[in-house]
Tab-separated table of C-alpha atoms in Angstrom:
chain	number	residue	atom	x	y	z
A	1	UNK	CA	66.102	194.366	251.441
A	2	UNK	CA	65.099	196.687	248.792
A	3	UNK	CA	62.599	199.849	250.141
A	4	UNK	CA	60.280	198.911	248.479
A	5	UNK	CA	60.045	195.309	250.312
A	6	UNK	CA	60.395	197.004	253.447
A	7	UNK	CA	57.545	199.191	253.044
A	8	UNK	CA	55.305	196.263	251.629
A	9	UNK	CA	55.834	194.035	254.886
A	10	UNK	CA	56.272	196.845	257.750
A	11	UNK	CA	52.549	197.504	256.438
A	12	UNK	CA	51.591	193.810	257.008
A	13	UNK	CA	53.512	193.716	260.149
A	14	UNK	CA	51.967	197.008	261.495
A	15	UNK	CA	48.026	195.680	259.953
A	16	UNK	CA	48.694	192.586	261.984
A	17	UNK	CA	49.849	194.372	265.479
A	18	UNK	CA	46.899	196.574	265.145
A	19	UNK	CA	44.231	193.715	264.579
A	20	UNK	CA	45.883	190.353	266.890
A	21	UNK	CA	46.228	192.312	270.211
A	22	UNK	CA	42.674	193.823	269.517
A	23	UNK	CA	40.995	190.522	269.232
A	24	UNK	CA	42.613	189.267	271.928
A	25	UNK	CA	41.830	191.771	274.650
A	26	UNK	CA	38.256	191.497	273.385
A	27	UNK	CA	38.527	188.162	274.388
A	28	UNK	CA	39.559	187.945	276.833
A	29	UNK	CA	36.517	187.575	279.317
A	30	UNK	CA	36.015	184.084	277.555
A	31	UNK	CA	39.361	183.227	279.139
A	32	UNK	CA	39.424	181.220	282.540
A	33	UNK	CA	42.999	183.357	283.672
A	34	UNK	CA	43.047	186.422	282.246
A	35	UNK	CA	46.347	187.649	283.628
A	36	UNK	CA	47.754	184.384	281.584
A	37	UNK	CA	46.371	185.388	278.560
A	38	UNK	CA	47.584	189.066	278.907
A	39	UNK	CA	51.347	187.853	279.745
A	40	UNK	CA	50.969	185.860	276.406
A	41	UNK	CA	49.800	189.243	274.576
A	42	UNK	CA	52.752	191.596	275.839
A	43	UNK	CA	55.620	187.874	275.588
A	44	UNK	CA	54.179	187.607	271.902
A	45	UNK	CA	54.045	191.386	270.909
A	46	UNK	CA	57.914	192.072	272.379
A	47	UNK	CA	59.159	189.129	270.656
A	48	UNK	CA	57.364	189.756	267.632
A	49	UNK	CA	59.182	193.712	267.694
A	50	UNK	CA	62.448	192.461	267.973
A	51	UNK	CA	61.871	189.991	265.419
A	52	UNK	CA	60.836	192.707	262.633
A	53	UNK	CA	63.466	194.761	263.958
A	54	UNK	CA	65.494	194.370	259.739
A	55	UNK	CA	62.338	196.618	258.753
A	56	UNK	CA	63.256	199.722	260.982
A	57	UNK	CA	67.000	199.579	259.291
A	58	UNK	CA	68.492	197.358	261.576
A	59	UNK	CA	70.641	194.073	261.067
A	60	UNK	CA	69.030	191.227	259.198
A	61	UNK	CA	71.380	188.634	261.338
A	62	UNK	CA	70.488	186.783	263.960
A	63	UNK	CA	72.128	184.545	266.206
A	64	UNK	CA	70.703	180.846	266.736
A	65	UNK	CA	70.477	181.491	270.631
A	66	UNK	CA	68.592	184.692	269.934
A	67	UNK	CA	66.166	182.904	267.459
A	68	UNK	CA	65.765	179.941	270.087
A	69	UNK	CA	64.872	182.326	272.426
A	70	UNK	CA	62.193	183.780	270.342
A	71	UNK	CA	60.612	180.070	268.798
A	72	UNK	CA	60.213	179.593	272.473
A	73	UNK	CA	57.557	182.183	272.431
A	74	UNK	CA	55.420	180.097	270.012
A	75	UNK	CA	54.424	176.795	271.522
A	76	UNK	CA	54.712	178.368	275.127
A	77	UNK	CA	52.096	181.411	274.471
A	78	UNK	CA	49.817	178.269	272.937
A	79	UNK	CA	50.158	176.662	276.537
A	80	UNK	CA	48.787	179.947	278.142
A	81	UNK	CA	45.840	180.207	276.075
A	82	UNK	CA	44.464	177.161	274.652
A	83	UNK	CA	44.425	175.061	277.395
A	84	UNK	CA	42.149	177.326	279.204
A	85	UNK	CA	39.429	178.035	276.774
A	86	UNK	CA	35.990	176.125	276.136
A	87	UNK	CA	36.942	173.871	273.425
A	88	UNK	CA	33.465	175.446	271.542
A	89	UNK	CA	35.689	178.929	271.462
A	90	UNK	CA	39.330	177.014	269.848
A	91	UNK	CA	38.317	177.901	266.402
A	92	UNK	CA	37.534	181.087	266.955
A	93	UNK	CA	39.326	184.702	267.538
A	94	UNK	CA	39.609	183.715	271.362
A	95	UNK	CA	42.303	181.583	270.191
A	96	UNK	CA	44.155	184.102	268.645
A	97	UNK	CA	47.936	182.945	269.342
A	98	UNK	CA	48.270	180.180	266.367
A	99	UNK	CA	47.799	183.288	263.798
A	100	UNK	CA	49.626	186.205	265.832
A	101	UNK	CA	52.613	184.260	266.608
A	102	UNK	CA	53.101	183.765	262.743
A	103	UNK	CA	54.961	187.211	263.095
A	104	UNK	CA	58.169	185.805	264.627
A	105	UNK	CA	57.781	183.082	262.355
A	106	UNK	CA	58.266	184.806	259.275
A	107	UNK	CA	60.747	186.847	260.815
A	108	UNK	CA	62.698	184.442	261.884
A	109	UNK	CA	62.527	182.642	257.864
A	110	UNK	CA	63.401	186.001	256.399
A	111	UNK	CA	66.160	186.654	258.805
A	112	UNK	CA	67.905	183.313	257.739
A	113	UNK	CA	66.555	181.102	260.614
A	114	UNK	CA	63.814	178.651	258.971
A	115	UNK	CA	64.887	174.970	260.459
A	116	UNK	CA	64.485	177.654	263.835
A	117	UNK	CA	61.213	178.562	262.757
A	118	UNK	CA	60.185	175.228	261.255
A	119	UNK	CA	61.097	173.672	265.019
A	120	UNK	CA	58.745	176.881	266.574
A	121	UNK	CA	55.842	175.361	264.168
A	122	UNK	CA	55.983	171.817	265.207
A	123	UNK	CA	56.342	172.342	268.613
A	124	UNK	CA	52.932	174.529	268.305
A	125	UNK	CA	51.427	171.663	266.447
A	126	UNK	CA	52.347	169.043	269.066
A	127	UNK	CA	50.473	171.745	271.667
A	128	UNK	CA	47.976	171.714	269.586
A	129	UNK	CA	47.854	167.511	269.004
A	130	UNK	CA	47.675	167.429	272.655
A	131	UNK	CA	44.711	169.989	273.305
A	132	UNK	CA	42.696	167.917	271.031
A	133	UNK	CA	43.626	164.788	271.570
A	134	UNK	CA	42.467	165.515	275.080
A	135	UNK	CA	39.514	166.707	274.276
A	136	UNK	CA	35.710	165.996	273.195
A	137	UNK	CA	35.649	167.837	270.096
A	138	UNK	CA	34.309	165.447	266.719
A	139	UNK	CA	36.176	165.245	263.954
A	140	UNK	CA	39.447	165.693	265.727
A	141	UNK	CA	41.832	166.003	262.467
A	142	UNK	CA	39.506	168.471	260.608
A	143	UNK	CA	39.942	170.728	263.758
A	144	UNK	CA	44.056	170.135	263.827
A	145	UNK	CA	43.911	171.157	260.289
A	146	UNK	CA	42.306	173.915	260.696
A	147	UNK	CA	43.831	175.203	263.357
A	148	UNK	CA	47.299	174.960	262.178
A	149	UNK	CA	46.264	176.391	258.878
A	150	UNK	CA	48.208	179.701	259.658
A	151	UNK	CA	51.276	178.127	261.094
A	152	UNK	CA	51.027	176.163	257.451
A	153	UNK	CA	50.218	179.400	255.262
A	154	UNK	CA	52.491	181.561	257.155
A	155	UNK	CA	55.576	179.259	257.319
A	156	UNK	CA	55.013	178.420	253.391
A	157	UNK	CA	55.055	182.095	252.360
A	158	UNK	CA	57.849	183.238	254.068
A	159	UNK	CA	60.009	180.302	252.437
A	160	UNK	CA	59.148	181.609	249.345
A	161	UNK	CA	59.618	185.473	250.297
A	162	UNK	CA	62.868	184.139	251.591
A	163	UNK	CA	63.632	182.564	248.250
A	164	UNK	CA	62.576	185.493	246.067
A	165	UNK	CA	64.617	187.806	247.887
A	166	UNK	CA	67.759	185.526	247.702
A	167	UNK	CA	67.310	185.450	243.960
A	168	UNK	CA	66.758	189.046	243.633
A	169	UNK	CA	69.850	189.946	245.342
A	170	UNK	CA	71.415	187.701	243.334
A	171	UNK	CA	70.318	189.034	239.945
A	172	UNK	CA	71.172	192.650	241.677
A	173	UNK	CA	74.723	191.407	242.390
A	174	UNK	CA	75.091	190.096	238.375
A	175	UNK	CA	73.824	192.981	237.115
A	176	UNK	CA	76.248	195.200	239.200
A	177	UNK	CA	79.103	193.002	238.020
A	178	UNK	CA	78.005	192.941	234.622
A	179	UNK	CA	77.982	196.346	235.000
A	180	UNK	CA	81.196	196.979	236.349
A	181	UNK	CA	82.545	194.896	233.634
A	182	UNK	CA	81.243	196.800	230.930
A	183	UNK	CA	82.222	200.069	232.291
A	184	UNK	CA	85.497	198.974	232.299
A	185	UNK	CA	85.761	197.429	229.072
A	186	UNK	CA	84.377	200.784	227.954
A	187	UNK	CA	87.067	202.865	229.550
A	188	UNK	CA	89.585	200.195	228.300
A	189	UNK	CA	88.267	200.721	224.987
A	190	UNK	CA	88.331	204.600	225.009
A	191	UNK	CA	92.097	204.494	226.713
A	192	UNK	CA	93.436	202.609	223.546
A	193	UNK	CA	91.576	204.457	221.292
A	194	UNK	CA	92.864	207.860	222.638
A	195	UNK	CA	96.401	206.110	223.065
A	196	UNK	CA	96.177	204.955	219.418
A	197	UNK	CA	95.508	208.532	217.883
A	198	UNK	CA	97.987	209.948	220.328
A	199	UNK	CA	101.120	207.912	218.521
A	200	UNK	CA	99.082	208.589	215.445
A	201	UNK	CA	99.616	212.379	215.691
A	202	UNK	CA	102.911	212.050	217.183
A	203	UNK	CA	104.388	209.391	214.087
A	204	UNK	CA	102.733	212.137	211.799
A	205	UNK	CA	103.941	215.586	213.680
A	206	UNK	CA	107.709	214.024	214.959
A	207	UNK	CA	108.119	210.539	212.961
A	208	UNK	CA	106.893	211.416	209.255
A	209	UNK	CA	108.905	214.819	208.763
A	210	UNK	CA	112.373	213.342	209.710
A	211	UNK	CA	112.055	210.300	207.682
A	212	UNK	CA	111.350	212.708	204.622
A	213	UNK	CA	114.111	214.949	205.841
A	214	UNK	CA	116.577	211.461	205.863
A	215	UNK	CA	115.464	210.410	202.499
A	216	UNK	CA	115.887	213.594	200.993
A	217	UNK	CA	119.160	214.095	202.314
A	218	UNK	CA	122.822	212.335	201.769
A	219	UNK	CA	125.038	210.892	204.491
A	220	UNK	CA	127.954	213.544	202.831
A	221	UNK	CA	125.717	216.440	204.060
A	222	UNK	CA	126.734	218.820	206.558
A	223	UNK	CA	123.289	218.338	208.252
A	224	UNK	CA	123.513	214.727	208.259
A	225	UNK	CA	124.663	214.397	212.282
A	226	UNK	CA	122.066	216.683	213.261
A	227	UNK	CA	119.471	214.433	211.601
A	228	UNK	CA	120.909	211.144	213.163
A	229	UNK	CA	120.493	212.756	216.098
A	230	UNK	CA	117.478	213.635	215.632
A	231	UNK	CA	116.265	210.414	214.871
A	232	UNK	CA	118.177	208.711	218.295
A	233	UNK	CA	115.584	211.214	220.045
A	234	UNK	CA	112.349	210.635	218.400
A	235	UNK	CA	113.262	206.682	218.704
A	236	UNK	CA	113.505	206.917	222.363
A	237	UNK	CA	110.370	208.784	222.591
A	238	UNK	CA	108.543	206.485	220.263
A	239	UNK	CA	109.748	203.671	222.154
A	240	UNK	CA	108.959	205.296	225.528
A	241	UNK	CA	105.166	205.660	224.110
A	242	UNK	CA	104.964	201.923	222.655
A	243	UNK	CA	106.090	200.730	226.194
A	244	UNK	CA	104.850	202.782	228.892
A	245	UNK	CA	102.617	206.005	227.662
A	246	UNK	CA	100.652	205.375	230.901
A	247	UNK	CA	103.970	206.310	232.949
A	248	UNK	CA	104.259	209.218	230.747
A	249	UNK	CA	103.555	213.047	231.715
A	250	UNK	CA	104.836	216.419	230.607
A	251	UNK	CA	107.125	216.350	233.595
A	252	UNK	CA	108.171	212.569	233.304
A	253	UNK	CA	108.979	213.450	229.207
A	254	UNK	CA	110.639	216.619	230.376
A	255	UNK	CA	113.197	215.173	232.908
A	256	UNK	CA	113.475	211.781	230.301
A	257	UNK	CA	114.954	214.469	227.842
A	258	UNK	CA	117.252	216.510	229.793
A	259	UNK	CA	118.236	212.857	231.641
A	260	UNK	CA	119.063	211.503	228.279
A	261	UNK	CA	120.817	214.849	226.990
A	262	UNK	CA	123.219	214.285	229.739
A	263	UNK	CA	124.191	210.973	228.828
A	264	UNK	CA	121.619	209.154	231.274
A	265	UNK	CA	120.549	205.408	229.860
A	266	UNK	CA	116.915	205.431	230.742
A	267	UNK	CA	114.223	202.334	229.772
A	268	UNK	CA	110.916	202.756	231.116
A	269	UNK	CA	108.741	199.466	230.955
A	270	UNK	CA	104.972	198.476	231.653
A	271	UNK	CA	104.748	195.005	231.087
A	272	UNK	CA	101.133	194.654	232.040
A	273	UNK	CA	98.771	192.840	229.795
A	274	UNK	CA	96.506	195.813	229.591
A	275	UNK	CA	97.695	198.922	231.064
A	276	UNK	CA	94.633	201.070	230.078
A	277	UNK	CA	91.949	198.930	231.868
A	278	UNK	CA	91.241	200.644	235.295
A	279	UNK	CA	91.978	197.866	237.531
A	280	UNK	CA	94.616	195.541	236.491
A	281	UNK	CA	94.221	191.942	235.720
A	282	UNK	CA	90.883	192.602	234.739
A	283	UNK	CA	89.378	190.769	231.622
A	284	UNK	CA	85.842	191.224	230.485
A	285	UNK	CA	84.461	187.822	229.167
A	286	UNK	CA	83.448	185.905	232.247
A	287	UNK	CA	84.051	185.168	236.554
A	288	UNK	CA	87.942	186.068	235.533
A	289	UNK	CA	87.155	189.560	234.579
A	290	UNK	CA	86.565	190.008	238.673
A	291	UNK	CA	89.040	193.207	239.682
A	292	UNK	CA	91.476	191.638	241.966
A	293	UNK	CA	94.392	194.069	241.504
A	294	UNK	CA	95.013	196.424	243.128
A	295	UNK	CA	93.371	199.946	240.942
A	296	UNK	CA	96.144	201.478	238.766
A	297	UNK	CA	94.990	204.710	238.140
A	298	UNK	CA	96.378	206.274	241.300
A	299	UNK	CA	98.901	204.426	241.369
A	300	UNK	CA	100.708	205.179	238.012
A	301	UNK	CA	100.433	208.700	238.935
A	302	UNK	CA	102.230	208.283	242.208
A	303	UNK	CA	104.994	207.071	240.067
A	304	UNK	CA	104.691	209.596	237.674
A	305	UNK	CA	105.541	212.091	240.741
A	306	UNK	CA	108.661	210.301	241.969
A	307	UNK	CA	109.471	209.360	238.361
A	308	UNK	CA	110.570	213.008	237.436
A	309	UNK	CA	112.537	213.861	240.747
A	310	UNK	CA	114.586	210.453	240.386
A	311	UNK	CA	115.928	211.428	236.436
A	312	UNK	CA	116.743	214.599	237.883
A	313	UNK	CA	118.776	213.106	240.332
A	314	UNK	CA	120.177	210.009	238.394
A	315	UNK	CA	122.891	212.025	237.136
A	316	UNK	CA	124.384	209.641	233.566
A	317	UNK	CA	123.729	206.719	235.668
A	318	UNK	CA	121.584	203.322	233.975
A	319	UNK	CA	117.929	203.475	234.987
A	320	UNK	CA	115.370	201.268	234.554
A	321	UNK	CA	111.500	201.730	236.170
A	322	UNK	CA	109.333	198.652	235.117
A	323	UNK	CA	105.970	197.553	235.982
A	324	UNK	CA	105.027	193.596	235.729
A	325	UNK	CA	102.664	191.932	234.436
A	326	UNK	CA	100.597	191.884	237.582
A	327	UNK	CA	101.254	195.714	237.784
A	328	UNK	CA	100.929	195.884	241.723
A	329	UNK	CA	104.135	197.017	242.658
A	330	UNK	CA	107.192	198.914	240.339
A	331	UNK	CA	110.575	198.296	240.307
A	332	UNK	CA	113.311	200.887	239.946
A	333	UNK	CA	117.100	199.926	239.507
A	334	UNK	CA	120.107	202.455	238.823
A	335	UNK	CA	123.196	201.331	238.282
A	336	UNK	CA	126.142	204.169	238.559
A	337	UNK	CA	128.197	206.249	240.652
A	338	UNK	CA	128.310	206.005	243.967
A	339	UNK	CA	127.039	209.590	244.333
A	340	UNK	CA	124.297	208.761	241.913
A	341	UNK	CA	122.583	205.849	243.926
A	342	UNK	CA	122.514	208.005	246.681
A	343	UNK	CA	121.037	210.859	245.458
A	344	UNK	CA	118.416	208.547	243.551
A	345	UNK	CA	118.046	207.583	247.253
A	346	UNK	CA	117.685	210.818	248.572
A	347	UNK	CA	115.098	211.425	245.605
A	348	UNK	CA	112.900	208.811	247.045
A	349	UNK	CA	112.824	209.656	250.543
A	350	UNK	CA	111.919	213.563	249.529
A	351	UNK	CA	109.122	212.228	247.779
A	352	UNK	CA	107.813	210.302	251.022
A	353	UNK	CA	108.075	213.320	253.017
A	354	UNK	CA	106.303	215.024	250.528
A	355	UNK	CA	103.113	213.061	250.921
A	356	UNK	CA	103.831	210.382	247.829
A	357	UNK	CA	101.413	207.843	248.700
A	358	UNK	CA	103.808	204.980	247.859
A	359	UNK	CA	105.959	202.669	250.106
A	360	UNK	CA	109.062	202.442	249.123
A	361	UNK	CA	111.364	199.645	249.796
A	362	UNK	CA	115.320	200.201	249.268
A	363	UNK	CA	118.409	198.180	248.605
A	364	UNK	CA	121.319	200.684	248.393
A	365	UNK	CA	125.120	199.529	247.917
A	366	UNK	CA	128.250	202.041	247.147
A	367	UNK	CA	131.592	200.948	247.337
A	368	UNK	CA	134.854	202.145	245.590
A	369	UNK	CA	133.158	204.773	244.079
A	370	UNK	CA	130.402	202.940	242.125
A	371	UNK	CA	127.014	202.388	243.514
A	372	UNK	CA	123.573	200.345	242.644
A	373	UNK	CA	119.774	201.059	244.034
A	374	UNK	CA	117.242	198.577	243.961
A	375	UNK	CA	113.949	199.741	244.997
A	376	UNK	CA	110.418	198.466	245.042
A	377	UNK	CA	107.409	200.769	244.812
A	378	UNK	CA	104.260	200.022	246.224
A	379	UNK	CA	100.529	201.814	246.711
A	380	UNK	CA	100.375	202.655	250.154
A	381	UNK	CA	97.677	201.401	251.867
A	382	UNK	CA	94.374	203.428	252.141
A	383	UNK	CA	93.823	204.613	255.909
A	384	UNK	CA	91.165	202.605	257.932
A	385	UNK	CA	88.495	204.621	259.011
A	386	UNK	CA	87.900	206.071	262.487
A	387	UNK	CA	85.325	203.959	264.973
């Protein structure tokens, strides 16, 4: 419930417990028991506050015993005023419970309870039936018309306030999705475009001046094994961009050189569909385009931190980090000495103590010297708030 809906019926609710409860104390002298007719005032007016309670800010649900409780109110404040007026005074203010009551009525509609409310109506109409059935008065269905001509005006409106709301939130909720969508297929769309002028500048800084440097020189040249070496390095780093620039820092690139200097055989893989879209798994085009991943952006740069540590530690051992295509967990595997794996190991459980928010499962064997690490990163989960 929007504010300004709230504002629009706490004023009708506030006009209405202003004017019923003053036309029924003035009244009241036509009334044959008084103290009736007041217990039927304060019954309805409680009721009706606990009924509105959604406009003060509190919950909109209700329970079904709670809204039974509250329909009750209806028919039975109709049995302590009707009954014991003239029958000349029914259609007039002195019969003031078939409009007041229409408070807890729409309340009880709005708040999701309308077969509740609908069964509050009907009950008052059968009080009603019976009052005039039992009476003298001419033209017996003219005056049950107009007598339940709130209960029929009230009951009618609030379906359809109930309705419009329910189709406002639900244009509200498509809007925000559409919205979501689009701001994410607009980051997407900025990520690859910055990615793409990234390698750009990189093929034309690194890639472009060796290539003219290897056609411009002869395999009998002295400086032809510098340049072949060369080119090993700027493949790697090429290749490390094409297949996982989102894994990719200054420190990651760093410790990927001086890993690979040392003889270290290093692939780093992201295999998702779209790395550069903020939540993974998310497509724009449609329900699918939902986020149901978990979001990758903190994640990636979790393993970014324990990425650098590990090729520091992985000594010329193989390593390979990868990402699948779902891209909620990462998998790490080193394959080497024995003293290696465990320092890999060792690399993982620093970064844990150091606050890494990832959990980190391990599957460490070393025997005869060799060793192997399996591990499986995750994004830890986020802390539940405190009650």
């Amino acid at each position: 419930m929007t504010r300004v809906q709230r504002a629009c019926l706490l004023g009708t609710v506030i006009w209405l417990f202003s004017h019923g409860p003053l036309v029924a104390l003035l009244s009241l002298h036509q009334h044959r028991q008084p103290w009736l007719a007041v217990t039927a005032l304060l019954a309805v007016l409680a009721v009706s506050a606990a009924a509105v309670e959604p406009l003060l800010g509190g919950p909109i649900e209700l329970s079904r015993r709670a809204a039974v409780a509250m329909a009750v109110v209806v028919p039975l404040s109709g049995l302590a005023v009707t009954p014991f007026l003239d029958e000349s005074l029914w259609r007039t203010y002195g019969n003031w419970w078939p409009g007041l009551t229409q408070i807890v009525v729409a309340a009880l509609v709005v708040r999701r309870r309308a077969f509740v409310a609908l069964g509050a109506e009907l009950a008052s109409a059968a009080v009603l039936g019976a009052c005039i059935l039992s009476s003298d008065l001419p033209n017996p269905a003219v005056a049950f018309a107009a007598l339940n001509q709130p209960a029929i005006v009230w009951f009618s409106a609030s379906v359809g306030v109930r309705l419009l709301f329910d189709r406002t939130a639900r244009d509200v909720a498509r809007y925000t999705l559409d919205e979501g969508v689009s701001v994410a297929e607009r980051a997407a769309t900025e990520a690859r475009g910055r990615s793409a002028r990234q390698r750009r500048e990189d093929l034309e800084h690194d890639v472009v001046p060796l290539l003219r440097r290897v056609a411009l020189t002869g395999p009998d040249e002295p400086v032809w094994p510098t340049l072949s070496r060369a080119a090993v390095t700027v493949e790697r780093r090429v290749r490390d961009d094409l297949r996982a620039r989102e894994l990719l820092d200054e420190d990651v690139r760093a410790a990927l050189r001086r890993a690979r200097d040392r003889g270290c055989e290093v692939d780093v893989v992201d295999d998702r569909r779209d790395p550069a879209s903020p939540v993974d798994g998310s497509r724009a085009g449609g329900p699918a385009a939902v986020p149901t991943a978990v979001p990758t952006a903190g994640f990636t740069a979790e393993l970014r931190t324990v990425l650098a540590p590990v090729l520091d530690a992985c000594g010329t051992a193989r390593v390979t980090l990868r990402l699948p295509p779902q891209g909620r967990w990462a998998t790490l595997s080193v394959d080497g000495t024995a003293q290696e794996a465990d320092a890999v190991a060792a690399a993982l459980r620093l970064g844990h103590l150091r606050g890494v928010g990832l959990l980190v499962e391990t599957d460490l064997h070393t025997e005869g010297g060799t060793g192997s690490l399996w591990a499986e990163l995750r994004p830890a989960p986020e802390p539940r708030p405190v009650p």
